[in-house]
Amino acid sequence: MATQFLRRFFAPRSLVVIGASPKPESTGGVVLQNLLLAGFPGPIWAVNPRGYKEVHGVACFRRIADLPETPDLAIICSPLHGVPEVLEKLGARQVRAALIVSGGASLGEGAEALAGSQGEGSLRGSRGEGSLRARLQKATLQSGMRVLGPECLGVAVPSMRLNATYASQPIGDGSVAYLGQSGMLGNAMIDWAAGREVGFSHLVTLGDSLDVQLPDVIDYLNQSGRCRALLLHLEAFRNARHFMTALRESSRNRLVLAIKSGRTAEATLSPVAPTAGIDRRDAIVDAALARAGVVRVDDSDELFDALETLSRFRPPKGDRLAIVSNGVGPALLAIDKLIDGGGLLAELSEASAQALITQKLDVSRPGRNPVDLGGSATPEDYLSALEIVTRDPNVDAVLVLHAPTRLAPSLATANALVEARQRFRHRLLVSWMGLKEALDARAACNRAGIPSYVSPEKAVRAFLHLVRYRQVQNLLQETPPSLPFGSSAEMRQRCHALIDDALARQRDRLTHQETGDVLGAYGIECAPSEYVFDLEQAERATERLQGPWAVKVVHRDNCEPFRYGGESRRQAASLIQDLEQPGSVVDAVVRLEARVSEALPDSPIYSYCLQTMQRGKGSLQLCAGITRDAEFGPVIVFGTGGYKIDVMADRQTALPPLNMRLAAELIDRTRAGRLIREHSDDPREAIAWVSRLLVKLSQMASDLPRLKGLEINPLLLNQEGLLAVDFALDLGEASTQAIMPYPEQLRETVVLAGMNVEIRPIRGEDAPLITHFHTFLSEQSIRYRYFHHKAVLSTRDLSQLSQINYDRQMAFIAVRRREENESAEASDSGPRGEEMLGVVRVWNDPDNIRTEFSIIIRDDFHGIGLGRRLMRKMIDYSRQVGTLAMVGTVMSDNLPMRQLLASLGFELRLNIEEGVLEATLRLNEPQSDWQRHRLEAALD
C-alpha cells in the first residue's frame, strides 16, 4: 500500500489521543502534553472511558463515537490488549490513520493472558490465529486504516508543529530525518540532539511495524524537500524489493546513513535462516546497503556523530583533508584514522606553504600538512592559519584540533572561531579535546552550527561519512561498460526444460552433467568431460580424452552446492586424480563406487565424470556462484577456490543484477582479485574475463528463479581464459530478486519504413546511445521534451536517464542496428553500431496510481509511426502492471503530439496558468475508495 494515507501521520489537520490521561507521568498524558507544547495548530480531542470533561485543557469524550468530527489521526495510548476493539471503532468513524504508542505486552500471547501483562515484553511472538498480533492485523485490515506501531515512540515533524511522541525533550526543527524501529534508541537520539541543539525534519519509530513499514515511510519522505539527509536504524527486512527500491531512490537525492542491529545470531529477535555458502550473513546486508547507495555506520556512537555532521556540514567536493592543530600528537592520530578509512591528506599548495612559513605558523614541518601551531599558539594564530588553509585549492575540508592551554583556552578559541567563521572558505570540523574546558567550547560551536567532536578520530570518522557519500554518488552516476552477454528465449527454454525434468523425477538438484549443460547454455566453458555409467564405458572414454585423468563419482549428495567442513572432505573423497593409465581409470571407478556404497548408502550414484587433468598452466583456483538469502533472495558470491582451502575466508557477495562495473567491484573486494592483478600476464583482461562470468551468473539468477544455489569450484583462471572444472546446482521454490532485474521479455522487433527496429527497455549501458541520440535533436524537439533548451546532458543526467529502477520506472527505446553493407557515415550510427531513434518513459508514483509519461523521437525519423508504436507499447505495459492512469504535460504548440495523444484516447485539458495541455488516459479502474480518491484528488 506504500504511501496510502501516510499524509495523515505527518501532516494531520486534526487528531485524537485515545487513552489521554490527566496523570502527567502516563503515556497518554505525556503524548498530549507534547502535542500542546509543540503548538499543534489543528483541533485536538481526547478519549477516555472515565468520563473526564477535559484533559490538560483538551475536550475529552467517553467514547470514540462521541467525537464531534472524524480526526485525521488517532494516537492510541490505551492498554494494548484492548487496541483491536479500538481500531474497529475508529474504522467505524472512517478514521484512516492510527498511531499505536501502546506496548508492554507480547503480541504472541492469546487475549486471555494479556489483561494483567506488565513490563516491556517481546513483540516478536507467535503469529497464531488467537494471538494479539493476529487480532491486531485482522482489525487493521477490516478497518481500512493505516496503522503505525505498536510499541513505537511516535511521529514528530517539527516544521508542522507536530510532536506525537512520548519523548522527554522538545524536538527541534532541522533537515535530517531519523527513521528507526526502536523507541528507546529514538528517545536517545532526541535527548542527544537537544544537548547539541540539533533538530530533525522528521522523526519516526515504527515499533513492531504491523502495517506501515520502513520502506513506506522512506517513499513518503522521498517526496519531501525538507529531508536533506536520512538516518536509519534497521532490525529486519520484510520486503527486500520494496526496501531496496525506496532506498535506492532516496540515496540518489540525499545522504543516507544506516545502523543495523542483529549482526550476530544472538542479537537477532526474529531469527533468519542461514544462507548457504555464507559464513556471516551480515555481509549480505553490507552488500545490499552499499548497492542502495547507503553509508553504513557500525555503532550508536557513530550514528550520533553522523547526526551532528549531517545537520551542520554539507558533503565536500573531494576527500582531501587539511588539519590545523596546536600539537602534532593529536594530528597524527587523526591522520591514521583518515588513511585507514580511505581519505586523503591534502597536500598544501606552494602559496599556502610559503604563507605559513612566512607567518611562522607551522612549527613541526613548516609548510606541510598537518599544520602544527605548537603549544604556544593563540586563538589569533588559529585564525591566521585557517584563513590560509581554507583558501587552498588543494583542500576540500579542514579539521581543527585543539587541546586547552593557558595561551589558548578552549572557550576563548571557540569564540574566536565562531566570530570569524564567515571569513573561511570551507566549513570547519572541530575537535575540542578534554572535558572541563572543552564542554563550554563545544556548546559555543553547537550554538553557532559548527560540528564539534570529543576526539580527533571521531571528527575524521564523520568526515569520512561525507567522503563515502560522494564516492557513492559518483558510482551511482558512473556509466557501466557495454554488456558482453544477453540471454535468448531459446537458451532460457532449454534450461527450464532441464529443471522441469529434474523436478518431475522428484529431484531437488541437477546432476553434474545437467549443471554443465546449464553453464554451457550461458557461455561458461566447462572442462571437457565424459560421463560414464559402467567400467566398459569408462575404459572407452579414455580413448576420447587425453590423459592424465581425474574421475569423480556423481551422486545425489555431492550435487548439492556449498557443502563444507566434514562434507567438503567427503567431496574430496569422491574424486581420484592423476590417473596415468586407462586401467587406473577403471580401478578408480570401482574404488569410488565402494566408497559411496559404504559411506553414503542412501545417496544414489548418477554417473562417473571423467576429465583431463588441468595442471601445468599456472592456473589460479577461484570459486563463483549463486546462493539464496531468506531476506534478499539470490546473491552472487565470489572468492578464492579449491578443494583443500577455506573458501569462506575470501568470499564476498553482491546482489544481482550485475553489470561489468559492479562485477569488477566485487572482484576487487577479494584476495582472489589481488592475486589476479599480481600474477596475471594481462590483469585487465583477466579481470574482464571473470567480470563477464559474474554477469552471466547474474543473468542466470534472473532467468532461472527456481535455481536455489550454484557453486563453481574450482574455477580455473589462466592465460587461456576461464574453465569451470567442478560445479553443483540445486533447486527450490521460485525466488524474487531484491533488485528488479532487466525485463528481457519486453524486447521486440518491428518493421517501420522498411527498417528492422528493436524496441526494448533501456539499460545503464545505453548512456552513449543517449548522448549520440541527443545530437540529432532540434532545439524545438528539446524544448517540447524538457520545456527549456538543454544543449548538453551532464553525467548525472545520463545516469538518471539510463540507470532506471524498473520497479518504479520504465523507458522503451527504439534502436536500429547498422546493416553490414551500410557504411557508418550513411547511418550515422552510434556506439556498437547502433543508433537510438526514440524513447518513451514513465515514472510511477509509489502507490502505482499515476504514471507520468514523456516521449521524444529523433527529428529525421518523424512521420514513420514510431511515436505511435512506442506510446502503444508503454500504454500496454502500464495497463498490465496495474497503473490506474497515465498523465503528461504537452506544450500547446506541439500539434503533432496533441494529435497523437487524442487518437490514442487521451483527454486533453488546457492549463491556462501554465499555458500547457494536461493529458490523461485512464488505464484501469480503482479497486478501493482510497485509490479513487487518489486518482481524482491531491495526494492524501
mmCIF file of C-alpha atoms in Angstrom, residues 94-415:
data_model
loop_
_atom_site.group_PDB
_atom_site.id
_atom_site.type_symbol
_atom_site.label_atom_id
_atom_site.label_comp_id
_atom_site.label_asym_id
_atom_site.label_seq_id
_atom_site.Cartn_x
_atom_site.Cartn_y
_atom_site.Cartn_z
ATOM 1 C CA GLN A 94 -13.875 6.434 8.964
ATOM 2 C CA VAL A 95 -10.565 7.313 10.632
ATOM 3 C CA ARG A 96 -7.804 6.469 8.160
ATOM 4 C CA ALA A 97 -4.592 6.595 10.254
ATOM 5 C CA ALA A 98 -3.817 5.255 13.715
ATOM 6 C CA LEU A 99 -0.568 5.561 15.668
ATOM 7 C CA ILE A 100 -0.286 2.876 18.373
ATOM 8 C CA VAL A 101 2.103 4.055 21.061
ATOM 9 C CA SER A 102 0.861 1.370 23.466
ATOM 10 C CA GLY A 103 3.161 -1.511 24.317
ATOM 11 C CA GLY A 104 4.063 -3.695 27.243
ATOM 12 C CA ALA A 105 2.549 -6.986 26.031
ATOM 13 C CA SER A 106 3.649 -9.902 23.900
ATOM 14 C CA LEU A 107 1.934 -9.987 20.528
ATOM 15 C CA GLY A 108 2.243 -13.754 20.571
ATOM 16 C CA GLU A 109 0.034 -14.267 23.597
ATOM 17 C CA GLY A 110 -3.645 -15.090 23.484
ATOM 18 C CA ALA A 111 -6.162 -12.493 24.589
ATOM 19 C CA GLU A 112 -6.918 -14.259 27.880
ATOM 20 C CA ALA A 113 -3.327 -13.817 29.073
ATOM 21 C CA LEU A 114 -2.997 -10.125 28.287
ATOM 22 C CA ALA A 115 -5.210 -8.298 30.742
ATOM 23 C CA GLY A 116 -2.621 -8.417 33.506
ATOM 24 C CA SER A 117 0.552 -8.342 31.457
ATOM 25 C CA GLN A 118 3.195 -5.909 32.598
ATOM 26 C CA GLY A 119 6.708 -4.947 31.572
ATOM 27 C CA GLU A 120 8.267 -4.418 28.208
ATOM 28 C CA GLY A 121 7.704 -7.957 26.918
ATOM 29 C CA SER A 122 8.642 -9.208 23.489
ATOM 30 C CA LEU A 123 6.765 -8.150 20.399
ATOM 31 C CA ARG A 124 8.217 -10.828 18.141
ATOM 32 C CA GLY A 125 5.960 -13.644 19.282
ATOM 33 C CA SER A 126 3.755 -16.284 17.756
ATOM 34 C CA ARG A 127 1.593 -15.497 14.764
ATOM 35 C CA GLY A 128 -1.219 -17.883 15.727
ATOM 36 C CA GLU A 129 -4.843 -17.053 15.000
ATOM 37 C CA GLY A 130 -5.642 -16.328 18.649
ATOM 38 C CA SER A 131 -2.592 -14.142 19.269
ATOM 39 C CA LEU A 132 -2.797 -10.421 19.835
ATOM 40 C CA ARG A 133 -0.767 -9.950 16.666
ATOM 41 C CA ALA A 134 -3.381 -11.784 14.606
ATOM 42 C CA ARG A 135 -6.237 -9.814 16.219
ATOM 43 C CA LEU A 136 -4.467 -6.508 15.516
ATOM 44 C CA GLN A 137 -3.788 -7.458 11.904
ATOM 45 C CA LYS A 138 -7.393 -8.553 11.394
ATOM 46 C CA ALA A 139 -8.724 -5.321 12.883
ATOM 47 C CA THR A 140 -6.344 -3.279 10.724
ATOM 48 C CA LEU A 141 -7.466 -4.977 7.509
ATOM 49 C CA GLN A 142 -11.149 -4.715 8.349
ATOM 50 C CA SER A 143 -10.928 -1.042 9.333
ATOM 51 C CA GLY A 144 -9.182 0.045 6.111
ATOM 52 C CA MET A 145 -6.765 2.156 8.169
ATOM 53 C CA ARG A 146 -3.007 2.529 8.034
ATOM 54 C CA VAL A 147 -1.550 1.625 11.408
ATOM 55 C CA LEU A 148 1.894 2.595 12.690
ATOM 56 C CA GLY A 149 3.190 0.577 15.650
ATOM 57 C CA PRO A 150 2.522 -0.840 18.178
ATOM 58 C CA GLU A 151 5.151 -0.047 20.805
ATOM 59 C CA CYS A 152 6.579 2.890 18.884
ATOM 60 C CA LEU A 153 7.851 6.206 20.164
ATOM 61 C CA GLY A 154 5.605 8.051 17.705
ATOM 62 C CA VAL A 155 5.960 10.658 14.967
ATOM 63 C CA ALA A 156 7.408 14.163 15.095
ATOM 64 C CA VAL A 157 7.504 16.781 12.330
ATOM 65 C CA PRO A 158 8.732 19.981 13.976
ATOM 66 C CA SER A 159 8.046 22.161 10.916
ATOM 67 C CA MET A 160 4.369 21.152 11.174
ATOM 68 C CA ARG A 161 4.406 21.737 14.963
ATOM 69 C CA LEU A 162 3.656 18.061 15.432
ATOM 70 C CA ASN A 163 5.182 16.077 18.315
ATOM 71 C CA ALA A 164 3.056 12.952 18.655
ATOM 72 C CA THR A 165 5.608 11.119 20.841
ATOM 73 C CA TYR A 166 6.206 10.382 24.499
ATOM 74 C CA ALA A 167 9.718 11.887 24.264
ATOM 75 C CA SER A 168 11.053 13.616 27.365
ATOM 76 C CA GLN A 169 12.521 16.529 25.387
ATOM 77 C CA PRO A 170 11.125 19.040 22.895
ATOM 78 C CA ILE A 171 12.210 18.201 19.348
ATOM 79 C CA GLY A 172 13.842 20.963 17.311
ATOM 80 C CA ASP A 173 13.429 21.617 13.613
ATOM 81 C CA GLY A 174 16.171 20.555 11.218
ATOM 82 C CA SER A 175 16.964 18.973 7.860
ATOM 83 C CA VAL A 176 17.789 15.391 8.909
ATOM 84 C CA ALA A 177 15.139 12.667 9.183
ATOM 85 C CA TYR A 178 15.512 9.771 11.610
ATOM 86 C CA LEU A 179 13.631 6.520 10.979
ATOM 87 C CA GLY A 180 14.010 3.592 13.317
ATOM 88 C CA GLN A 181 12.363 0.592 14.861
ATOM 89 C CA SER A 182 13.431 1.118 18.480
ATOM 90 C CA GLY A 183 11.560 3.650 20.595
ATOM 91 C CA MET A 184 14.331 3.788 23.184
ATOM 92 C CA LEU A 185 17.036 4.495 20.611
ATOM 93 C CA GLY A 186 14.766 7.202 19.193
ATOM 94 C CA ASN A 187 14.452 8.710 22.682
ATOM 95 C CA ALA A 188 18.233 8.711 22.998
ATOM 96 C CA MET A 189 18.570 10.446 19.611
ATOM 97 C CA ILE A 190 16.141 13.167 20.733
ATOM 98 C CA ASP A 191 17.958 13.774 24.006
ATOM 99 C CA TRP A 192 21.359 13.804 22.318
ATOM 100 C CA ALA A 193 20.131 16.202 19.634
ATOM 101 C CA ALA A 194 18.655 18.527 22.255
ATOM 102 C CA GLY A 195 22.014 18.628 24.019
ATOM 103 C CA ARG A 196 23.730 19.554 20.749
ATOM 104 C CA GLU A 197 20.969 21.947 19.625
ATOM 105 C CA VAL A 198 20.344 19.817 16.546
ATOM 106 C CA GLY A 199 16.893 19.266 15.063
ATOM 107 C CA PHE A 200 15.017 16.881 12.784
ATOM 108 C CA SER A 201 12.893 17.321 9.686
ATOM 109 C CA HIS A 202 11.044 14.113 10.636
ATOM 110 C CA LEU A 203 11.422 11.588 13.411
ATOM 111 C CA VAL A 204 9.606 8.243 13.273
ATOM 112 C CA THR A 205 9.965 4.967 15.128
ATOM 113 C CA LEU A 206 7.865 2.126 13.807
ATOM 114 C CA GLY A 207 7.949 -0.328 16.689
ATOM 115 C CA ASP A 208 6.649 -3.714 15.614
ATOM 116 C CA SER A 209 5.538 -2.472 12.163
ATOM 117 C CA LEU A 210 2.337 -4.475 11.879
ATOM 118 C CA ASP A 211 1.193 -2.384 8.915
ATOM 119 C CA VAL A 212 3.245 0.698 7.990
ATOM 120 C CA GLN A 213 6.744 -0.488 7.079
ATOM 121 C CA LEU A 214 10.024 1.374 6.889
ATOM 122 C CA PRO A 215 10.025 1.473 3.043
ATOM 123 C CA ASP A 216 6.544 3.061 3.124
ATOM 124 C CA VAL A 217 7.895 5.943 5.207
ATOM 125 C CA ILE A 218 11.007 6.290 3.026
ATOM 126 C CA ASP A 219 8.727 6.512 -0.025
ATOM 127 C CA TYR A 220 6.794 9.310 1.663
ATOM 128 C CA LEU A 221 9.939 11.203 2.677
ATOM 129 C CA ASN A 222 11.325 10.890 -0.852
ATOM 130 C CA GLN A 223 8.603 13.379 -1.785
ATOM 131 C CA SER A 224 9.683 15.844 0.935
ATOM 132 C CA GLY A 225 12.015 18.706 0.139
ATOM 133 C CA ARG A 226 12.797 19.307 3.831
ATOM 134 C CA CYS A 227 14.605 15.998 4.273
ATOM 135 C CA ARG A 228 18.217 16.652 3.237
ATOM 136 C CA ALA A 229 19.692 13.551 4.887
ATOM 137 C CA LEU A 230 18.318 10.328 6.303
ATOM 138 C CA LEU A 231 19.423 8.292 9.325
ATOM 139 C CA LEU A 232 18.098 4.739 9.592
ATOM 140 C CA HIS A 233 18.072 2.201 12.393
ATOM 141 C CA LEU A 234 17.359 -1.223 10.894
ATOM 142 C CA GLU A 235 16.479 -4.523 12.537
ATOM 143 C CA ALA A 236 14.855 -6.765 9.912
ATOM 144 C CA PHE A 237 13.785 -6.650 6.253
ATOM 145 C CA ARG A 238 10.277 -7.870 5.479
ATOM 146 C CA ASN A 239 10.071 -6.903 1.815
ATOM 147 C CA ALA A 240 13.565 -6.611 0.397
ATOM 148 C CA ARG A 241 12.463 -5.391 -3.043
ATOM 149 C CA HIS A 242 10.313 -2.565 -1.644
ATOM 150 C CA PHE A 243 13.115 -1.688 0.788
ATOM 151 C CA MET A 244 15.778 -1.565 -1.934
ATOM 152 C CA THR A 245 13.523 0.336 -4.340
ATOM 153 C CA ALA A 246 12.700 3.055 -1.800
ATOM 154 C CA LEU A 247 16.267 3.269 -0.527
ATOM 155 C CA ARG A 248 17.890 3.492 -3.964
ATOM 156 C CA GLU A 249 15.518 6.282 -4.912
ATOM 157 C CA SER A 250 16.285 8.139 -1.691
ATOM 158 C CA SER A 251 20.066 7.842 -1.919
ATOM 159 C CA ARG A 252 20.122 9.454 -5.365
ATOM 160 C CA ASN A 253 18.925 12.699 -3.824
ATOM 161 C CA ARG A 254 20.259 12.754 -0.265
ATOM 162 C CA LEU A 255 22.855 11.250 2.036
ATOM 163 C CA VAL A 256 21.540 8.094 3.728
ATOM 164 C CA LEU A 257 23.305 6.503 6.707
ATOM 165 C CA ALA A 258 22.166 3.310 8.420
ATOM 166 C CA ILE A 259 22.939 1.290 11.505
ATOM 167 C CA LYS A 260 21.857 -2.349 11.567
ATOM 168 C CA SER A 261 21.335 -4.299 14.770
ATOM 169 C CA GLY A 262 21.369 -8.072 14.726
ATOM 170 C CA ARG A 263 24.824 -8.515 13.176
ATOM 171 C CA THR A 264 25.095 -11.747 15.150
ATOM 172 C CA ALA A 265 22.568 -14.545 15.570
ATOM 173 C CA GLU A 266 22.418 -13.870 19.323
ATOM 174 C CA ALA A 267 21.287 -10.260 18.714
ATOM 175 C CA THR A 268 18.512 -11.194 16.289
ATOM 176 C CA LEU A 269 14.985 -11.087 17.721
ATOM 177 C CA SER A 270 13.462 -12.754 14.665
ATOM 178 C CA PRO A 271 15.973 -15.439 13.619
ATOM 179 C CA VAL A 272 16.650 -15.707 9.891
ATOM 180 C CA ALA A 273 17.616 -18.990 8.272
ATOM 181 C CA PRO A 274 21.354 -19.233 7.491
ATOM 182 C CA THR A 275 22.421 -18.573 3.914
ATOM 183 C CA ALA A 276 24.188 -21.467 2.199
ATOM 184 C CA GLY A 277 27.813 -20.718 1.437
ATOM 185 C CA ILE A 278 27.903 -17.585 3.595
ATOM 186 C CA ASP A 279 29.690 -17.667 6.929
ATOM 187 C CA ARG A 280 28.495 -14.205 8.048
ATOM 188 C CA ARG A 281 25.008 -13.180 6.893
ATOM 189 C CA ASP A 282 25.719 -9.583 7.795
ATOM 190 C CA ALA A 283 27.979 -9.432 4.731
ATOM 191 C CA ILE A 284 24.831 -9.636 2.602
ATOM 192 C CA VAL A 285 23.331 -6.674 4.466
ATOM 193 C CA ASP A 286 26.591 -4.809 3.762
ATOM 194 C CA ALA A 287 26.294 -5.631 0.073
ATOM 195 C CA ALA A 288 22.638 -4.585 -0.063
ATOM 196 C CA LEU A 289 23.192 -1.241 1.664
ATOM 197 C CA ALA A 290 26.219 -0.479 -0.495
ATOM 198 C CA ARG A 291 24.237 -1.321 -3.631
ATOM 199 C CA ALA A 292 21.476 1.033 -2.482
ATOM 200 C CA GLY A 293 23.987 3.861 -2.060
ATOM 201 C CA VAL A 294 23.776 3.849 1.751
ATOM 202 C CA VAL A 295 26.709 4.625 4.064
ATOM 203 C CA ARG A 296 26.682 2.139 6.936
ATOM 204 C CA VAL A 297 27.795 3.061 10.463
ATOM 205 C CA ASP A 298 28.912 0.484 12.978
ATOM 206 C CA ASP A 299 27.599 1.683 16.341
ATOM 207 C CA SER A 300 25.185 4.095 18.012
ATOM 208 C CA ASP A 301 28.027 6.444 18.970
ATOM 209 C CA GLU A 302 28.880 6.791 15.293
ATOM 210 C CA LEU A 303 25.202 7.351 14.492
ATOM 211 C CA PHE A 304 25.031 10.269 16.952
ATOM 212 C CA ASP A 305 28.139 11.823 15.423
ATOM 213 C CA ALA A 306 26.649 11.362 11.962
ATOM 214 C CA LEU A 307 23.586 13.373 13.030
ATOM 215 C CA GLU A 308 25.884 16.185 14.147
ATOM 216 C CA THR A 309 27.768 16.174 10.837
ATOM 217 C CA LEU A 310 24.765 15.928 8.556
ATOM 218 C CA SER A 311 22.951 18.730 10.324
ATOM 219 C CA ARG A 312 25.821 21.183 10.036
ATOM 220 C CA PHE A 313 28.153 20.204 7.221
ATOM 221 C CA ARG A 314 27.434 19.756 3.540
ATOM 222 C CA PRO A 315 29.357 16.987 1.745
ATOM 223 C CA PRO A 316 32.667 18.356 0.388
ATOM 224 C CA LYS A 317 33.578 18.123 -3.278
ATOM 225 C CA GLY A 318 36.542 15.863 -2.596
ATOM 226 C CA ASP A 319 38.282 13.757 0.036
ATOM 227 C CA ARG A 320 41.375 15.922 0.741
ATOM 228 C CA LEU A 321 41.529 16.933 4.405
ATOM 229 C CA ALA A 322 43.798 19.548 5.952
ATOM 230 C CA ILE A 323 44.464 19.510 9.689
ATOM 231 C CA VAL A 324 45.283 22.528 11.882
ATOM 232 C CA SER A 325 46.313 21.618 15.439
ATOM 233 C CA ASN A 326 48.183 23.015 18.435
ATOM 234 C CA GLY A 327 50.133 19.788 18.767
ATOM 235 C CA VAL A 328 51.432 17.139 16.386
ATOM 236 C CA GLY A 329 50.347 14.143 18.503
ATOM 237 C CA PRO A 330 46.559 14.552 18.041
ATOM 238 C CA ALA A 331 47.135 15.351 14.356
ATOM 239 C CA LEU A 332 48.956 12.062 13.816
ATOM 240 C CA LEU A 333 46.071 10.147 15.422
ATOM 241 C CA ALA A 334 43.701 11.885 13.026
ATOM 242 C CA ILE A 335 45.909 11.066 10.027
ATOM 243 C CA ASP A 336 45.998 7.369 10.920
ATOM 244 C CA LYS A 337 42.205 7.283 11.071
ATOM 245 C CA LEU A 338 41.954 9.230 7.802
ATOM 246 C CA ILE A 339 44.258 6.968 5.798
ATOM 247 C CA ASP A 340 42.804 3.756 7.247
ATOM 248 C CA GLY A 341 39.335 4.974 6.242
ATOM 249 C CA GLY A 342 40.285 5.713 2.631
ATOM 250 C CA GLY A 343 40.610 9.504 2.906
ATOM 251 C CA LEU A 344 43.459 11.662 1.623
ATOM 252 C CA LEU A 345 45.718 14.040 3.494
ATOM 253 C CA ALA A 346 45.701 17.246 1.460
ATOM 254 C CA GLU A 347 49.000 18.422 0.005
ATOM 255 C CA LEU A 348 49.170 22.183 0.520
ATOM 256 C CA SER A 349 49.918 24.414 -2.434
ATOM 257 C CA GLU A 350 53.220 26.227 -2.704
ATOM 258 C CA ALA A 351 51.499 29.539 -1.970
ATOM 259 C CA SER A 352 49.889 28.213 1.202
ATOM 260 C CA ALA A 353 53.109 26.610 2.385
ATOM 261 C CA GLN A 354 55.073 29.826 1.856
ATOM 262 C CA ALA A 355 52.416 31.903 3.665
ATOM 263 C CA LEU A 356 52.503 29.576 6.698
ATOM 264 C CA ILE A 357 56.304 29.700 6.790
ATOM 265 C CA THR A 358 56.411 33.488 6.416
ATOM 266 C CA GLN A 359 53.972 33.969 9.308
ATOM 267 C CA LYS A 360 55.802 31.319 11.388
ATOM 268 C CA LEU A 361 52.595 29.375 11.962
ATOM 269 C CA ASP A 362 53.855 25.804 11.395
ATOM 270 C CA VAL A 363 56.475 24.576 13.857
ATOM 271 C CA SER A 364 56.900 20.818 13.267
ATOM 272 C CA ARG A 365 57.100 20.513 9.475
ATOM 273 C CA PRO A 366 56.839 24.069 8.152
ATOM 274 C CA GLY A 367 54.590 24.403 5.126
ATOM 275 C CA ARG A 368 53.278 20.849 5.258
ATOM 276 C CA ASN A 369 50.011 19.237 6.321
ATOM 277 C CA PRO A 370 49.218 18.839 9.213
ATOM 278 C CA VAL A 371 49.767 22.416 10.272
ATOM 279 C CA ASP A 372 51.191 22.241 13.799
ATOM 280 C CA LEU A 373 50.792 25.614 15.511
ATOM 281 C CA GLY A 374 52.627 24.401 18.605
ATOM 282 C CA GLY A 375 51.784 24.553 22.278
ATOM 283 C CA SER A 376 52.255 28.346 22.404
ATOM 284 C CA ALA A 377 49.592 29.010 19.765
ATOM 285 C CA THR A 378 46.952 31.633 20.500
ATOM 286 C CA PRO A 379 43.395 31.930 19.141
ATOM 287 C CA GLU A 380 44.724 34.532 16.706
ATOM 288 C CA ASP A 381 47.270 32.009 15.389
ATOM 289 C CA TYR A 382 44.406 29.595 14.684
ATOM 290 C CA LEU A 383 42.530 32.262 12.718
ATOM 291 C CA SER A 384 45.601 33.225 10.688
ATOM 292 C CA ALA A 385 46.374 29.618 9.778
ATOM 293 C CA LEU A 386 42.765 28.857 8.892
ATOM 294 C CA GLU A 387 42.497 31.853 6.577
ATOM 295 C CA ILE A 388 45.423 30.428 4.608
ATOM 296 C CA VAL A 389 44.469 26.755 4.640
ATOM 297 C CA THR A 390 40.752 27.182 3.890
ATOM 298 C CA ARG A 391 41.619 29.153 0.738
ATOM 299 C CA ASP A 392 43.972 26.480 -0.595
ATOM 300 C CA PRO A 393 42.569 24.973 -3.856
ATOM 301 C CA ASN A 394 44.088 21.596 -2.893
ATOM 302 C CA VAL A 395 41.949 21.357 0.260
ATOM 303 C CA ASP A 396 38.347 20.095 0.396
ATOM 304 C CA ALA A 397 37.742 20.353 4.161
ATOM 305 C CA VAL A 398 39.595 21.474 7.273
ATOM 306 C CA LEU A 399 39.749 19.765 10.658
ATOM 307 C CA VAL A 400 40.666 21.913 13.651
ATOM 308 C CA LEU A 401 42.182 20.072 16.638
ATOM 309 C CA HIS A 402 42.534 21.852 19.959
ATOM 310 C CA ALA A 403 43.888 20.873 23.356
ATOM 311 C CA PRO A 404 43.426 23.527 26.080
ATOM 312 C CA THR A 405 46.462 25.650 27.051
ATOM 313 C CA ARG A 406 46.889 28.838 29.077
ATOM 314 C CA LEU A 407 47.593 30.794 25.894
ATOM 315 C CA ALA A 408 44.611 29.293 24.025
ATOM 316 C CA PRO A 409 41.785 28.391 26.423
ATOM 317 C CA SER A 410 39.106 26.267 24.763
ATOM 318 C CA LEU A 411 36.217 28.728 25.134
ATOM 319 C CA ALA A 412 38.258 31.740 24.006
ATOM 320 C CA THR A 413 39.456 29.824 20.944
ATOM 321 C CA ALA A 414 35.919 28.627 20.187
ATOM 322 C CA ASN A 415 34.524 32.161 20.417
#
